[in-house]
Amino acid sequence: GDLMAHTVKLVAKSRSGNGSKESKKIRKTGNIPGVVYGHKEKPVSISTAHEDLFKAVKQGVRLVDLETDGKVEKALIREVQWDYLGNDLIHVDFSRVSADEKIHITVPVEMRGTAPGVLSGGILDIPMHKVHIECLAINIPDSIRVNVAELQIGGAIHVRELVLPEGVKILDDADAVVVHVLEKKAEVAAVPGAEEGAANEPEVRSEEHTSELQSRETIS
């Protein structure tokens, strides 16, 4: 389906030099400097076409078929660096993966529908814009979709209630609130205090929850 991250091919060349002077030179030729890490092989410095990389990043592509000097390997776009204005790519980190390898990665949360609580005057608050998941490298979803069409004022959707694509496991705390509808307060000054009070209590519970999880993991 459309949730499957489509694999994009990027062609790269290995390069020997490092440092900012070298990087500037690469960028002048319409390429982006990068490094490929992982799988216990030594990091390889590369350069890849600016246009192709920019397009892939803008489309939210995570997994690519990276062809370096003719050799193709699957790699994740792990980190991209932007210039200080935030409108141009200046560096990219790739990490090698195998298609059948389970990886941990962060993906955005995408709201779907209109919350009835908002229509009746509430405020949609999204404490979690991203979730941390485990899945196969070839099955990274573009986003985790959250349907808010049932949410009334005071209603919340927790991590444990998320509908996940097949083969995706969520690593965040099950009790954490992904999205909720807050009541609009008459006095603006009262909001931070009220919110804090509301947030404090579940937090304590969630800590117990995680320590319990950790102790369970150590035993197994």
Coordinates of N, CA and C in Angstrom, one line a residue:
G1 N 0.8 -1.2 0.0 CA 0.0 0.0 0.0 C 0.9 1.3 0.0
D2 N 0.2 2.4 0.1 CA 1.0 3.7 0.1 C 1.8 3.9 1.3
L3 N 1.5 3.1 2.4 CA 2.3 3.3 3.6 C 3.7 2.8 3.5
M4 N 3.9 1.9 2.6 CA 5.2 1.3 2.5 C 6.2 2.4 2.0
A5 N 7.3 2.5 2.6 CA 8.3 3.4 2.2 C 8.9 2.9 0.9
H6 N 8.8 3.7 -0.2 CA 9.3 3.2 -1.5 C 10.8 3.5 -1.5
T7 N 11.5 2.6 -2.1 CA 13.0 2.7 -2.1 C 13.4 3.6 -3.3
V8 N 14.2 4.5 -3.0 CA 14.7 5.4 -4.0 C 16.2 5.1 -4.2
K9 N 16.6 5.2 -5.5 CA 18.1 4.9 -5.7 C 18.8 6.2 -5.7
L10 N 20.0 6.2 -5.0 CA 20.9 7.4 -5.0 C 22.2 6.9 -5.5
V11 N 22.8 7.7 -6.4 CA 24.1 7.3 -6.9 C 25.2 8.2 -6.2
A12 N 26.2 7.5 -5.7 CA 27.2 8.2 -4.9 C 28.6 7.9 -5.4
K13 N 29.6 8.8 -5.1 CA 31.0 8.5 -5.4 C 31.8 8.5 -4.1
S14 N 32.7 7.6 -4.0 CA 33.5 7.7 -2.7 C 34.5 8.9 -2.9
R15 N 35.0 9.4 -1.8 CA 35.9 10.5 -1.9 C 36.9 10.4 -0.8
S16 N 38.1 10.9 -1.0 CA 39.2 10.7 0.0 C 39.2 11.8 1.0
G17 N 39.1 13.0 0.4 CA 39.3 14.2 1.3 C 38.3 14.4 2.3
N18 N 38.6 15.1 3.4 CA 37.6 15.5 4.4 C 37.7 16.9 4.8
G19 N 36.9 17.4 5.7 CA 37.1 18.8 6.1 C 36.2 19.8 5.3
S20 N 36.1 21.0 5.8 CA 35.1 21.9 5.3 C 35.5 22.5 3.9
K21 N 36.8 22.6 3.7 CA 37.2 23.1 2.4 C 36.8 22.1 1.3
E22 N 37.1 20.8 1.6 CA 36.7 19.8 0.6 C 35.2 19.8 0.4
S23 N 34.4 19.9 1.5 CA 33.0 19.9 1.5 C 32.4 21.0 0.6
K24 N 33.0 22.2 0.8 CA 32.6 23.4 0.0 C 32.8 23.1 -1.5
K25 N 33.9 22.5 -1.8 CA 34.3 22.2 -3.2 C 33.2 21.3 -3.8
I26 N 32.8 20.2 -3.0 CA 31.8 19.3 -3.4 C 30.5 20.0 -3.7
R27 N 30.1 20.9 -2.8 CA 28.8 21.6 -2.9 C 28.8 22.5 -4.1
K28 N 30.0 23.0 -4.4 CA 30.0 23.9 -5.6 C 29.7 23.1 -6.9
T29 N 30.0 21.8 -6.9 CA 29.7 21.0 -8.1 C 28.3 20.5 -8.1
G30 N 27.4 20.9 -7.2 CA 26.1 20.4 -7.2 C 25.9 19.1 -6.5
N31 N 26.9 18.8 -5.6 CA 26.8 17.5 -4.9 C 26.8 17.8 -3.4
I32 N 26.4 16.8 -2.6 CA 26.4 16.9 -1.2 C 27.3 15.9 -0.6
P33 N 28.2 16.3 0.3 CA 29.1 15.4 1.0 C 28.3 14.6 2.0
G34 N 28.8 13.3 2.2 CA 28.1 12.5 3.2 C 29.1 11.4 3.7
V35 N 28.6 10.6 4.6 CA 29.3 9.5 5.2 C 28.4 8.3 5.3
V36 N 28.9 7.1 5.0 CA 28.1 5.9 5.1 C 28.7 5.1 6.3
Y37 N 27.9 4.8 7.3 CA 28.3 4.1 8.5 C 27.7 2.7 8.5
G38 N 28.2 1.9 9.4 CA 27.5 0.7 9.9 C 28.0 -0.6 9.4
H39 N 27.3 -1.6 9.9 CA 27.6 -3.0 9.7 C 29.1 -3.4 9.9
K40 N 29.7 -2.8 10.9 CA 31.0 -3.1 11.3 C 32.1 -2.8 10.2
E41 N 31.7 -2.1 9.1 CA 32.6 -1.8 8.1 C 33.1 -0.4 8.4
K42 N 34.3 0.0 7.9 CA 34.7 1.4 8.3 C 33.9 2.4 7.5
P43 N 33.7 3.6 8.1 CA 32.9 4.6 7.4 C 33.5 5.0 6.1
V44 N 32.6 5.3 5.1 CA 33.1 5.7 3.8 C 32.6 7.1 3.5
S45 N 33.5 8.0 3.1 CA 33.1 9.3 2.7 C 32.6 9.3 1.3
I46 N 31.5 9.9 1.0 CA 30.9 9.9 -0.3 C 30.4 11.3 -0.7
S47 N 30.1 11.4 -2.0 CA 29.3 12.6 -2.4 C 28.2 12.1 -3.3
T48 N 27.0 12.8 -3.1 CA 25.8 12.3 -3.9 C 25.2 13.6 -4.5
A49 N 24.5 13.4 -5.6 CA 23.9 14.5 -6.3 C 22.9 15.3 -5.5
H50 N 23.1 16.6 -5.4 CA 22.2 17.4 -4.5 C 20.8 17.3 -4.9
E51 N 20.5 17.3 -6.2 CA 19.1 17.3 -6.6 C 18.3 16.1 -6.2
D52 N 18.9 14.9 -6.4 CA 18.3 13.7 -6.0 C 18.1 13.5 -4.5
L53 N 19.1 13.9 -3.8 CA 19.0 13.8 -2.3 C 18.0 14.7 -1.8
F54 N 18.0 15.9 -2.3 CA 17.1 17.0 -1.8 C 15.6 16.5 -2.0
K55 N 15.4 15.9 -3.2 CA 14.0 15.5 -3.5 C 13.6 14.3 -2.6
A56 N 14.5 13.4 -2.4 CA 14.2 12.3 -1.5 C 13.9 12.7 -0.1
V57 N 14.7 13.7 0.4 CA 14.5 14.1 1.8 C 13.2 14.9 1.9
K58 N 12.9 15.7 0.9 CA 11.6 16.5 0.9 C 10.4 15.5 0.9
Q59 N 10.6 14.4 0.3 CA 9.5 13.4 0.2 C 9.4 12.5 1.4
G60 N 10.4 12.7 2.4 CA 10.4 11.9 3.6 C 10.9 10.5 3.4
V61 N 11.7 10.3 2.3 CA 12.3 9.0 2.1 C 13.3 8.6 3.2
R62 N 13.2 7.4 3.7 CA 14.2 7.0 4.7 C 15.2 6.0 4.2
L63 N 14.7 5.0 3.4 CA 15.5 3.9 2.9 C 15.9 4.2 1.5
V64 N 17.1 4.0 1.2 CA 17.6 4.2 -0.2 C 18.4 3.0 -0.7
D65 N 18.5 2.8 -2.0 CA 19.5 1.9 -2.6 C 20.6 2.8 -2.9
L66 N 21.7 2.7 -2.2 CA 22.8 3.6 -2.4 C 23.8 2.9 -3.2
E67 N 24.1 3.5 -4.4 CA 25.1 2.9 -5.3 C 26.3 3.7 -5.2
T68 N 27.3 3.1 -4.6 CA 28.6 3.8 -4.4 C 29.6 3.2 -5.3
D69 N 30.1 3.9 -6.3 CA 31.1 3.4 -7.3 C 30.6 2.1 -7.8
G70 N 29.4 2.0 -8.2 CA 28.8 0.8 -8.8 C 28.3 -0.3 -7.9
K71 N 28.7 -0.2 -6.6 CA 28.2 -1.2 -5.6 C 26.9 -0.7 -4.9
V72 N 25.9 -1.5 -4.9 CA 24.6 -1.1 -4.4 C 24.4 -1.7 -3.0
E73 N 24.0 -0.9 -2.0 CA 23.6 -1.4 -0.7 C 22.5 -0.6 -0.2
K74 N 21.6 -1.2 0.7 CA 20.5 -0.5 1.3 C 21.0 0.3 2.4
A75 N 20.6 1.5 2.5 CA 21.0 2.4 3.5 C 19.9 3.3 4.0
L76 N 19.9 3.7 5.3 CA 19.0 4.6 5.8 C 19.5 6.0 5.8
I77 N 18.7 7.0 5.4 CA 19.1 8.4 5.6 C 19.0 8.7 7.1
R78 N 20.1 8.7 7.8 CA 20.0 8.8 9.3 C 19.9 10.2 9.7
E79 N 20.7 11.1 9.1 CA 20.8 12.4 9.6 C 21.1 13.4 8.4
V80 N 20.4 14.4 8.3 CA 20.7 15.4 7.3 C 21.0 16.7 8.0
Q81 N 22.0 17.4 7.6 CA 22.4 18.7 8.1 C 22.0 19.8 7.1
W82 N 21.3 20.9 7.6 CA 20.9 22.0 6.8 C 21.8 23.2 7.1
D83 N 21.8 24.1 6.1 CA 22.6 25.3 6.4 C 21.9 26.1 7.5
Y84 N 22.5 27.2 7.9 CA 21.9 27.9 9.1 C 20.6 28.6 8.8
L85 N 20.2 28.7 7.5 CA 18.9 29.3 7.2 C 17.8 28.2 7.1
G86 N 18.4 26.9 7.1 CA 17.4 25.8 7.1 C 16.8 25.5 5.7
N87 N 17.3 26.1 4.7 CA 16.7 25.8 3.4 C 17.6 25.0 2.4
D88 N 18.8 24.7 2.8 CA 19.6 23.9 2.0 C 20.4 22.8 2.7
L89 N 20.5 21.6 2.1 CA 21.2 20.5 2.6 C 22.7 20.8 2.5
I90 N 23.5 20.4 3.6 CA 24.9 20.6 3.4 C 25.7 19.3 3.7
H91 N 25.0 18.3 4.4 CA 25.7 17.1 4.7 C 24.7 16.0 5.0
V92 N 25.0 14.7 4.7 CA 24.1 13.6 5.0 C 24.9 12.4 5.6
D93 N 24.2 11.8 6.5 CA 24.8 10.5 7.1 C 23.9 9.4 6.7
F94 N 24.5 8.3 6.1 CA 23.7 7.1 5.8 C 24.2 6.0 6.7
S95 N 23.3 5.1 7.1 CA 23.8 3.9 7.7 C 23.3 2.6 7.0
R96 N 24.2 1.7 6.8 CA 23.9 0.5 6.0 C 22.9 -0.4 6.8
V97 N 22.0 -1.0 6.1 CA 21.1 -1.9 6.7 C 20.8 -3.1 5.8
S98 N 20.4 -4.2 6.3 CA 19.9 -5.3 5.4 C 18.4 -5.2 5.5
A99 N 17.8 -5.7 4.4 CA 16.4 -5.6 4.2 C 15.7 -6.4 5.4
D100 N 16.3 -7.4 5.9 CA 15.6 -8.3 6.9 C 16.0 -7.9 8.3
E101 N 16.6 -6.8 8.5 CA 17.1 -6.4 9.8 C 16.1 -5.5 10.5
K102 N 15.9 -5.8 11.8 CA 15.0 -4.9 12.5 C 15.7 -3.7 13.0
I103 N 15.1 -2.5 12.8 CA 15.8 -1.3 13.2 C 14.9 -0.5 14.1
H104 N 15.5 0.5 14.8 CA 14.8 1.4 15.6 C 14.9 2.8 14.9
I105 N 13.7 3.4 14.8 CA 13.7 4.6 14.0 C 12.5 5.5 14.5
T106 N 12.7 6.8 14.3 CA 11.6 7.7 14.7 C 10.8 8.1 13.5
V107 N 9.5 8.0 13.6 CA 8.6 8.5 12.5 C 7.6 9.5 13.0
P108 N 7.1 10.3 12.1 CA 6.1 11.3 12.5 C 4.7 10.7 12.7
V109 N 4.0 11.4 13.5 CA 2.6 11.0 13.8 C 1.7 11.9 12.9
E110 N 0.7 11.4 12.3 CA -0.1 12.2 11.4 C -1.5 12.1 11.8
M111 N -2.1 13.3 12.1 CA -3.5 13.3 12.5 C -4.5 13.2 11.4
R112 N -5.5 12.4 11.6 CA -6.5 12.2 10.5 C -7.9 12.6 11.1
G113 N -8.7 13.3 10.4 CA -10.1 13.5 10.8 C -10.2 14.8 11.6
T114 N -11.4 15.1 12.1 CA -11.6 16.3 12.9 C -12.2 15.9 14.2
A115 N -11.6 16.4 15.3 CA -12.1 16.0 16.6 C -13.4 16.8 17.0
P116 N -14.5 16.1 17.3 CA -15.7 16.8 17.7 C -15.5 17.7 18.9
G117 N -14.5 17.4 19.8 CA -14.2 18.2 20.9 C -13.7 19.6 20.5
V118 N -13.0 19.6 19.3 CA -12.5 20.9 18.8 C -13.7 21.7 18.3
L119 N -14.6 21.1 17.6 CA -15.7 21.8 17.0 C -16.6 22.4 18.2
S120 N -16.6 21.7 19.4 CA -17.3 22.3 20.5 C -16.4 23.2 21.4
G121 N -15.4 23.7 20.8 CA -14.6 24.7 21.5 C -13.3 24.3 22.2
G122 N -13.0 23.0 22.1 CA -11.7 22.6 22.8 C -10.5 22.8 21.9
I123 N -9.3 22.5 22.5 CA -8.1 22.7 21.8 C -7.4 21.4 21.6
L124 N -7.0 21.1 20.4 CA -6.3 19.9 20.1 C -4.8 20.0 20.4
D125 N -4.4 19.3 21.4 CA -3.0 19.4 21.8 C -2.3 18.1 21.5
I126 N -1.1 18.2 20.9 CA -0.4 17.0 20.4 C 1.0 16.9 21.1
P127 N 1.0 16.2 22.3 CA 2.3 16.2 23.0 C 3.4 15.3 22.3
M128 N 2.9 14.4 21.4 CA 3.9 13.5 20.7 C 3.7 13.7 19.2
H129 N 4.7 14.4 18.6 CA 4.6 14.6 17.2 C 5.4 13.5 16.4
K130 N 6.1 12.7 17.2 CA 6.9 11.6 16.6 C 6.8 10.4 17.6
V131 N 7.0 9.2 17.0 CA 7.0 8.0 17.8 C 8.3 7.2 17.5
H132 N 8.7 6.5 18.4 CA 9.9 5.6 18.3 C 9.4 4.2 18.0
I133 N 9.8 3.7 16.9 CA 9.3 2.3 16.5 C 10.4 1.3 16.2
E134 N 10.0 0.1 16.2 CA 10.9 -1.0 15.7 C 10.2 -1.7 14.6
C135 N 10.9 -1.8 13.4 CA 10.3 -2.5 12.3 C 11.5 -3.0 11.4
L136 N 11.1 -3.7 10.3 CA 12.1 -4.1 9.4 C 12.5 -2.9 8.5
A137 N 13.8 -2.9 8.1 CA 14.3 -1.7 7.4 C 13.4 -1.5 6.1
I138 N 12.9 -2.6 5.5 CA 12.1 -2.4 4.3 C 10.7 -2.0 4.6
N139 N 10.3 -2.0 5.8 CA 8.9 -1.7 6.2 C 8.7 -0.4 6.9
I140 N 9.6 0.6 6.8 CA 9.4 1.8 7.6 C 8.2 2.5 7.1
P141 N 7.2 2.7 7.9 CA 6.0 3.5 7.5 C 6.4 5.0 7.4
D142 N 5.8 5.7 6.5 CA 6.0 7.2 6.3 C 5.6 7.9 7.6
S143 N 4.5 7.4 8.2 CA 4.0 8.0 9.4 C 3.1 7.0 10.1
I144 N 2.8 7.3 11.4 CA 1.8 6.5 12.1 C 0.5 7.4 12.1
R145 N -0.5 6.9 11.5 CA -1.8 7.7 11.4 C -2.6 7.6 12.7
V146 N -3.2 8.7 13.1 CA -4.0 8.7 14.3 C -5.3 9.3 13.9
N147 N -6.4 8.6 14.1 CA -7.7 9.1 13.8 C -8.3 9.8 15.0
V148 N -8.6 11.1 14.9 CA -9.1 11.8 16.1 C -10.6 12.1 16.0
A149 N -11.2 11.4 15.0 CA -12.7 11.7 14.7 C -13.6 11.4 15.9
E150 N -13.1 10.7 17.0 CA -14.0 10.3 18.1 C -13.6 11.2 19.3
L151 N -12.6 12.0 19.2 CA -12.1 12.7 20.4 C -13.0 13.9 20.9
Q152 N -13.6 13.7 22.1 CA -14.3 14.8 22.7 C -13.4 15.6 23.7
I153 N -13.9 16.7 24.2 CA -13.2 17.5 25.2 C -12.8 16.6 26.4
G154 N -11.6 16.6 26.8 CA -11.1 15.7 27.9 C -10.7 14.4 27.4
G155 N -10.9 14.0 26.1 CA -10.6 12.7 25.6 C -9.1 12.7 25.1
A156 N -8.5 11.5 25.2 CA -7.1 11.4 24.8 C -6.9 10.1 24.0
I157 N -5.9 10.0 23.2 CA -5.4 8.8 22.6 C -4.0 8.5 23.1
H158 N -3.9 7.3 23.7 CA -2.6 7.0 24.3 C -1.8 6.1 23.3
V159 N -0.5 5.9 23.6 CA 0.4 5.1 22.7 C -0.2 3.7 22.5
R160 N -0.7 3.2 23.6 CA -1.2 1.8 23.5 C -2.5 1.7 22.6
E161 N -3.1 2.8 22.3 CA -4.3 2.8 21.5 C -4.0 3.0 20.0
L162 N -2.8 3.3 19.7 CA -2.4 3.5 18.3 C -2.6 2.3 17.4
V163 N -3.1 2.5 16.2 CA -3.3 1.4 15.3 C -2.0 1.4 14.4
L164 N -1.3 0.3 14.5 CA 0.0 0.2 13.9 C 0.0 -0.6 12.6
P165 N 0.8 -0.2 11.6 CA 0.9 -1.1 10.4 C 1.5 -2.4 10.9
E166 N 1.2 -3.4 10.1 CA 1.7 -4.8 10.4 C 3.2 -4.8 10.5
G167 N 3.7 -5.5 11.5 CA 5.2 -5.7 11.7 C 5.8 -4.5 12.4
V168 N 5.0 -3.5 12.8 CA 5.6 -2.3 13.5 C 5.3 -2.4 15.0
K169 N 6.4 -2.3 15.8 CA 6.2 -2.3 17.2 C 6.6 -0.9 17.8
I170 N 5.8 -0.4 18.7 CA 6.1 0.9 19.2 C 7.0 0.8 20.5
L171 N 8.0 1.7 20.6 CA 8.9 1.6 21.8 C 8.6 2.6 22.8
D172 N 7.7 3.6 22.6 CA 7.4 4.6 23.6 C 6.5 4.0 24.7
D173 N 6.5 4.7 25.8 CA 5.7 4.3 26.9 C 4.2 4.2 26.5
A174 N 3.6 3.0 26.9 CA 2.2 2.7 26.5 C 1.2 3.7 27.1
D175 N 1.6 4.3 28.2 CA 0.6 5.2 28.9 C 0.8 6.7 28.4
A176 N 1.8 7.0 27.6 CA 2.0 8.3 27.1 C 0.8 8.8 26.2
V177 N 0.4 10.1 26.4 CA -0.6 10.7 25.6 C -0.1 11.2 24.3
V178 N -0.6 10.7 23.2 CA -0.2 11.1 21.8 C -0.9 12.4 21.5
V179 N -2.2 12.4 21.7 CA -3.0 13.6 21.3 C -4.2 13.7 22.3
H180 N -4.6 14.9 22.7 CA -5.8 15.0 23.5 C -6.5 16.3 23.3
V181 N -7.8 16.4 23.7 CA -8.5 17.7 23.5 C -8.6 18.4 24.8
L182 N -8.1 19.6 24.9 CA -8.1 20.3 26.2 C -9.3 21.3 26.2
E183 N -9.8 21.6 27.4 CA -10.8 22.6 27.5 C -10.2 23.9 27.3
K184 N -10.8 24.8 26.7 CA -10.3 26.2 26.6 C -10.5 26.9 27.9
K185 N -9.5 27.4 28.5 CA -9.7 28.1 29.8 C -10.0 29.6 29.6
A186 N -10.9 30.1 30.5 CA -11.3 31.5 30.4 C -10.0 32.4 30.6
E187 N -9.3 32.1 31.7 CA -8.1 32.9 32.0 C -6.9 32.2 31.4
V188 N -6.1 33.0 30.6 CA -5.0 32.4 29.9 C -3.9 32.0 31.0
A189 N -3.8 32.9 32.0 CA -2.8 32.7 33.1 C -3.0 31.3 33.7
A190 N -4.2 30.8 33.8 CA -4.5 29.6 34.5 C -4.0 28.3 33.8
V191 N -3.8 28.5 32.5 CA -3.5 27.3 31.7 C -2.2 26.5 32.0
P192 N -1.1 27.2 32.1 CA 0.1 26.4 32.4 C 0.0 25.6 33.7
G193 N -0.5 26.3 34.8 CA -0.7 25.6 36.1 C -1.6 24.4 35.9
A194 N -2.7 24.6 35.3 CA -3.7 23.5 35.1 C -3.1 22.4 34.3
E195 N -2.4 22.7 33.3 CA -1.8 21.7 32.5 C -0.8 20.9 33.2
E196 N 0.0 21.6 34.0 CA 1.1 21.0 34.7 C 0.5 20.0 35.7
G197 N -0.5 20.4 36.4 CA -1.2 19.5 37.4 C -1.7 18.3 36.7
A198 N -2.2 18.5 35.5 CA -2.8 17.3 34.8 C -1.6 16.4 34.3
A199 N -0.5 17.0 34.0 CA 0.6 16.2 33.4 C 1.3 15.4 34.5
N200 N 1.4 16.0 35.7 CA 2.3 15.4 36.7 C 1.9 14.0 37.1
E201 N 0.6 13.8 37.3 CA 0.2 12.5 37.8 C 0.5 11.3 36.9
P202 N 0.1 11.3 35.6 CA 0.4 10.2 34.8 C 1.9 10.0 34.7
E203 N 2.7 11.0 34.8 CA 4.1 10.9 34.6 C 4.7 9.9 35.6
V204 N 4.3 10.1 36.8 CA 4.8 9.2 37.9 C 4.5 7.8 37.5
R205 N 3.2 7.6 37.1 CA 2.8 6.2 36.7 C 3.7 5.7 35.6
S206 N 4.0 6.5 34.7 CA 4.7 6.0 33.5 C 6.1 5.6 33.9
E207 N 6.7 6.3 34.9 CA 8.0 5.9 35.3 C 8.0 4.5 35.9
E208 N 7.0 4.3 36.8 CA 6.9 2.9 37.3 C 6.7 2.0 36.2
H209 N 5.9 2.4 35.2 CA 5.7 1.5 34.1 C 7.0 1.1 33.4
T210 N 7.9 2.1 33.2 CA 9.1 1.8 32.5 C 10.0 1.0 33.3
S211 N 10.1 1.3 34.6 CA 11.1 0.5 35.4 C 10.6 -0.9 35.5
E212 N 9.3 -1.1 35.5 CA 8.8 -2.4 35.5 C 9.1 -3.1 34.2
L213 N 9.0 -2.4 33.1 CA 9.4 -3.0 31.8 C 10.8 -3.4 31.8
Q214 N 11.7 -2.5 32.3 CA 13.1 -2.7 32.3 C 13.5 -4.0 33.1
S215 N 12.9 -4.0 34.3 CA 13.2 -5.2 35.1 C 12.7 -6.5 34.5
R216 N 11.6 -6.4 33.8 CA 11.1 -7.6 33.1 C 12.1 -8.0 32.0
E217 N 12.6 -7.0 31.3 CA 13.5 -7.3 30.2 C 14.8 -7.9 30.7
T218 N 15.3 -7.4 31.8 CA 16.5 -8.0 32.3 C 16.4 -9.5 32.7
I219 N 15.2 -9.8 33.3 CA 15.0 -11.2 33.7 C 15.0 -12.1 32.4
S220 N 14.2 -11.7 31.4 CA 14.0 -12.6 30.3 C 15.3 -12.9 29.6

